[in-house]
């Protein structure tokens, strides 16, 4: 069981907006630690999507955005596209080491 | 251009020790702030952070696996080695190494290797 809780799955139609939540506790997100997000396309290694709660690495479309409040964080994807179908993982810090969420499978209907 | 590649056995027997090597290019593990980490992913399951070694040889391990893990670096060879003792079938997973961005704040990985699948079976 992951320290950070994510919904197992979310779905949306092309063009829609979806959000993925990441819920932690006072020992990780709530302690002020940043949240990062990764996208993992089928059969590939994870790719950094958002760092420092809301920053996008070069090359990541601005359709992807992140936010953090209290003990939770969220990833929002607007203008959903078929190529966004993937697993998404949040990551933060706890007990002197990084921790990942359980992952969320995004299905584009 | 930063690249990382994992190498090691694809099959190990229960109770054996696994040794994985991460060979990287495009950065130096002697540069302040840089780190290399290991992450694994059992088939169909979530990512799990295993260990991280920093440029100054500071090492951090997953609390639940700490007794079984050792991470070392060879700066001259641009390699990081992870050993995991007493392997069990539940350790079957794809093992990734990744580059820790040399920035302030909690670590995150901006470059990943392709991963190597390790199966534990007799």
Short mmCIF file of C-alpha atoms in Angstrom, two decimals:
data_model
loop_
_atom_site.label_atom_id
_atom_site.label_comp_id
_atom_site.label_asym_id
_atom_site.label_seq_id
_atom_site.Cartn_x
_atom_site.Cartn_y
_atom_site.Cartn_z
CA UNK A 1 0.00 0.00 0.00
CA UNK A 2 1.47 3.31 -1.11
CA UNK A 3 2.07 6.21 1.25
CA UNK A 4 0.50 8.50 -1.36
CA UNK A 5 -3.03 7.61 -2.45
CA UNK A 6 -4.20 7.99 -6.03
CA UNK A 7 -7.42 6.83 -7.67
CA UNK A 8 -6.76 3.59 -9.56
CA UNK A 9 -8.36 4.90 -12.72
CA UNK A 10 -9.88 7.96 -14.36
CA UNK A 11 -11.32 8.43 -17.81
CA UNK A 12 -12.45 11.15 -20.15
CA UNK A 13 -13.42 11.81 -23.72
CA UNK A 14 -11.13 13.57 -26.16
CA UNK A 15 -11.10 17.30 -25.53
CA UNK A 16 -12.31 17.00 -21.95
CA UNK A 17 -10.53 17.92 -18.73
CA UNK A 18 -9.56 15.33 -16.15
CA UNK A 19 -7.89 15.59 -12.78
CA UNK A 20 -5.88 13.04 -10.83
CA UNK A 21 -5.55 13.46 -7.08
CA UNK A 22 -2.66 12.47 -4.85
CA UNK A 23 -3.43 12.38 -1.14
CA UNK A 24 -0.70 12.21 1.47
CA UNK A 25 -0.31 13.06 5.12
CA UNK A 26 1.44 15.37 7.55
CA UNK A 27 4.68 13.40 7.16
CA UNK A 28 5.02 13.96 3.41
CA UNK A 29 2.96 16.41 1.34
CA UNK A 30 1.55 18.07 4.45
CA UNK A 31 5.07 18.61 5.80
CA UNK A 32 5.66 21.00 2.93
CA UNK A 33 7.47 18.65 0.58
CA UNK A 34 7.03 19.21 -3.12
CA UNK A 35 5.05 16.88 -5.35
CA UNK A 36 6.26 15.68 -8.74
CA UNK A 37 4.35 13.81 -11.43
CA UNK A 38 5.40 11.20 -13.97
CA UNK A 39 3.70 9.82 -17.06
CA UNK A 40 4.30 6.21 -18.04
CA UNK A 41 3.15 5.20 -21.49
CA UNK A 42 2.53 1.48 -22.02
CA UNK A 43 5.75 -0.51 -22.10
CA UNK A 44 8.02 2.47 -21.51
CA UNK A 45 9.96 4.05 -18.66
CA UNK A 46 8.34 6.84 -16.64
CA UNK A 47 8.78 10.40 -17.90
CA UNK A 48 8.90 13.49 -15.71
CA UNK A 49 5.74 15.50 -16.32
CA UNK A 50 5.57 18.07 -13.49
CA UNK A 51 8.20 19.00 -10.91
CA UNK A 52 8.02 21.23 -7.87
CA UNK A 53 4.21 20.97 -7.69
CA UNK A 54 3.46 22.98 -10.80
CA UNK A 55 6.48 23.32 -13.10
CA UNK A 56 6.66 21.71 -16.52
CA UNK A 57 9.95 20.46 -17.98
CA UNK A 58 10.78 21.69 -21.43
CA UNK A 59 8.69 19.91 -24.03
CA UNK A 60 5.72 19.09 -21.83
CA UNK A 61 2.55 20.67 -23.25
CA UNK A 62 0.79 23.31 -21.18
CA UNK A 63 -2.29 21.08 -21.24
CA UNK A 64 -0.68 19.46 -18.18
CA UNK A 65 -0.71 21.39 -14.91
CA UNK A 66 -0.13 20.62 -11.27
CA UNK A 67 -1.18 22.08 -7.97
CA UNK A 68 -0.79 21.37 -4.28
CA UNK A 69 -2.79 22.27 -1.21
CA UNK A 70 -2.44 20.99 2.32
CA UNK A 71 -1.85 17.26 2.30
CA UNK A 72 -2.91 16.75 -1.32
CA UNK A 73 -1.86 17.51 -4.86
CA UNK A 74 -3.58 17.32 -8.22
CA UNK A 75 -2.63 16.83 -11.84
CA UNK A 76 -4.96 18.35 -14.40
CA UNK A 77 -5.02 17.51 -18.08
CA UNK A 78 -7.05 19.69 -20.39
CA UNK A 79 -7.91 19.10 -24.04
CA UNK A 80 -7.54 15.35 -23.52
CA UNK A 81 -5.91 13.50 -26.42
CA UNK A 82 -5.66 9.82 -27.25
CA UNK A 83 -1.89 9.94 -26.70
CA UNK A 84 -2.46 10.91 -23.06
CA UNK A 85 -3.66 7.39 -22.28
CA UNK A 86 -1.08 6.23 -19.77
CA UNK A 87 -0.34 5.60 -16.11
CA UNK A 88 0.37 8.65 -13.97
CA UNK A 89 2.32 8.65 -10.70
CA UNK A 90 2.78 11.32 -8.08
CA UNK A 91 5.97 11.43 -6.01
CA UNK A 92 6.95 13.22 -2.83
CA UNK A 93 9.21 12.68 0.17
CA UNK A 94 8.79 10.82 3.45
CA UNK A 95 11.19 9.35 6.00
CA UNK A 96 14.29 10.63 4.22
CA UNK A 97 13.40 9.01 0.91
CA UNK A 98 11.16 9.56 -2.04
CA UNK A 99 7.79 7.88 -2.20
CA UNK A 100 5.47 7.23 -5.12
CA UNK A 101 1.73 7.07 -5.30
CA UNK A 102 -0.01 3.88 -6.36
CA UNK A 103 -0.54 5.19 -9.88
CA UNK A 104 -3.62 6.15 -11.87
CA UNK A 105 -4.54 4.67 -15.22
CA UNK A 106 -5.99 7.28 -17.54
CA UNK A 107 -8.29 5.95 -20.23
CA UNK A 108 -9.26 8.17 -23.13
CA UNK A 109 -12.72 7.08 -24.20
CA UNK B 1 22.52 14.45 -23.65
CA UNK B 2 21.92 12.39 -20.53
CA UNK B 3 21.43 8.65 -20.93
CA UNK B 4 21.31 5.79 -18.47
CA UNK B 5 21.23 2.06 -19.05
CA UNK B 6 20.70 -0.79 -16.63
CA UNK B 7 22.47 -4.13 -16.95
CA UNK B 8 22.49 -7.35 -15.00
CA UNK B 9 20.97 -10.81 -14.89
CA UNK B 10 17.48 -11.35 -16.19
CA UNK B 11 16.93 -14.42 -14.02
CA UNK B 12 18.04 -15.08 -10.46
CA UNK B 13 17.22 -17.89 -8.07
CA UNK B 14 15.55 -17.38 -4.70
CA UNK B 15 18.04 -16.52 -1.91
CA UNK B 16 20.64 -15.33 -4.42
CA UNK B 17 22.07 -11.82 -4.50
CA UNK B 18 21.14 -9.52 -7.38
CA UNK B 19 23.73 -7.10 -8.73
CA UNK B 20 22.60 -4.42 -11.16
CA UNK B 21 24.77 -1.84 -12.86
CA UNK B 22 23.65 1.54 -14.13
CA UNK B 23 25.99 2.97 -16.76
CA UNK B 24 25.38 6.58 -17.58
CA UNK B 25 26.66 9.39 -19.78
CA UNK B 26 26.07 13.10 -20.18
CA UNK B 27 26.71 14.02 -16.55
CA UNK B 28 29.21 13.44 -13.77
CA UNK B 29 28.39 11.95 -10.40
CA UNK B 30 31.01 14.22 -8.89
CA UNK B 31 29.00 17.34 -9.69
CA UNK B 32 27.35 18.96 -6.70
CA UNK B 33 23.68 18.07 -6.32
CA UNK B 34 23.69 15.17 -8.74
CA UNK B 35 22.37 11.77 -7.75
CA UNK B 36 21.44 8.42 -9.25
CA UNK B 37 18.56 6.39 -7.94
CA UNK B 38 17.05 2.95 -8.38
CA UNK B 39 13.33 2.39 -8.73
CA UNK B 40 11.52 -0.87 -9.41
CA UNK B 41 8.11 -1.82 -10.76
CA UNK B 42 6.61 -5.31 -10.38
CA UNK B 43 4.57 -6.39 -13.41
CA UNK B 44 1.30 -4.47 -13.47
CA UNK B 45 2.08 -2.65 -10.23
CA UNK B 46 3.28 0.71 -9.02
CA UNK B 47 6.72 2.26 -8.90
CA UNK B 48 8.77 1.71 -5.75
CA UNK B 49 11.73 3.90 -4.76
CA UNK B 50 14.65 1.70 -3.69
CA UNK B 51 17.79 3.75 -3.15
CA UNK B 52 19.55 6.97 -4.07
CA UNK B 53 23.22 7.90 -4.02
CA UNK B 54 24.42 11.49 -4.14
CA UNK B 55 27.56 13.09 -5.56
CA UNK B 56 29.01 13.32 -2.02
CA UNK B 57 28.41 9.57 -1.41
CA UNK B 58 25.40 10.22 0.80
CA UNK B 59 23.15 7.17 0.46
CA UNK B 60 19.45 6.80 1.16
CA UNK B 61 17.55 3.52 1.24
CA UNK B 62 13.95 2.43 1.34
CA UNK B 63 13.29 1.74 5.05
CA UNK B 64 11.51 -1.51 4.23
CA UNK B 65 14.41 -2.85 2.14
CA UNK B 66 17.37 -1.18 3.81
CA UNK B 67 18.78 -4.39 5.28
CA UNK B 68 18.98 -5.97 1.83
CA UNK B 69 20.23 -3.09 -0.32
CA UNK B 70 23.63 -1.60 -1.02
CA UNK B 71 24.23 1.23 -3.48
CA UNK B 72 27.69 2.29 -4.58
CA UNK B 73 29.19 4.52 -7.23
CA UNK B 74 32.28 4.45 -9.42
CA UNK B 75 32.69 8.00 -10.63
CA UNK B 76 35.59 7.16 -12.94
CA UNK B 77 33.51 4.54 -14.76
CA UNK B 78 30.25 6.54 -14.70
CA UNK B 79 28.51 3.64 -13.00
CA UNK B 80 26.24 3.05 -10.04
CA UNK B 81 25.76 -0.46 -8.68
CA UNK B 82 22.82 -1.76 -6.67
CA UNK B 83 22.98 -5.06 -4.84
CA UNK B 84 19.97 -6.74 -3.28
CA UNK B 85 20.45 -9.81 -1.13
CA UNK B 86 18.19 -12.75 -0.42
CA UNK B 87 16.07 -12.40 -3.56
CA UNK B 88 12.51 -13.70 -3.48
CA UNK B 89 9.91 -14.20 -6.22
CA UNK B 90 8.12 -11.06 -4.97
CA UNK B 91 11.20 -9.11 -6.07
CA UNK B 92 10.39 -9.90 -9.69
CA UNK B 93 10.18 -6.49 -11.33
CA UNK B 94 11.54 -4.09 -13.88
CA UNK B 95 14.40 -2.21 -12.27
CA UNK B 96 15.11 1.34 -13.40
CA UNK B 97 17.99 3.66 -12.69
CA UNK B 98 17.42 7.38 -13.02
CA UNK B 99 19.21 10.73 -12.80
CA UNK B 100 18.40 12.99 -9.89
CA UNK B 101 18.14 16.57 -11.03
CA UNK B 102 20.79 18.72 -9.25
CA UNK B 103 18.33 21.26 -7.88
CA UNK B 104 17.24 22.37 -4.44
CA UNK B 105 14.34 20.63 -2.80
CA UNK B 106 13.29 17.05 -2.64
CA UNK B 107 14.74 14.81 -5.31
CA UNK B 108 12.99 13.91 -8.51
CA UNK B 109 14.18 12.03 -11.57
CA UNK B 110 14.39 13.85 -14.87
CA UNK B 111 16.06 11.12 -16.91
CA UNK B 112 15.39 7.39 -16.72
CA UNK B 113 16.97 4.28 -18.12
CA UNK B 114 14.91 1.89 -20.20
CA UNK B 115 14.67 -0.57 -17.32
CA UNK B 116 15.65 -4.20 -17.01
CA UNK B 117 13.27 -7.00 -16.10
CA UNK B 118 14.55 -9.29 -13.38
CA UNK B 119 12.70 -12.53 -12.72
CA UNK B 120 13.22 -14.46 -9.51
CA UNK B 121 12.49 -18.13 -9.96
CA UNK B 122 14.04 -21.48 -9.24
#
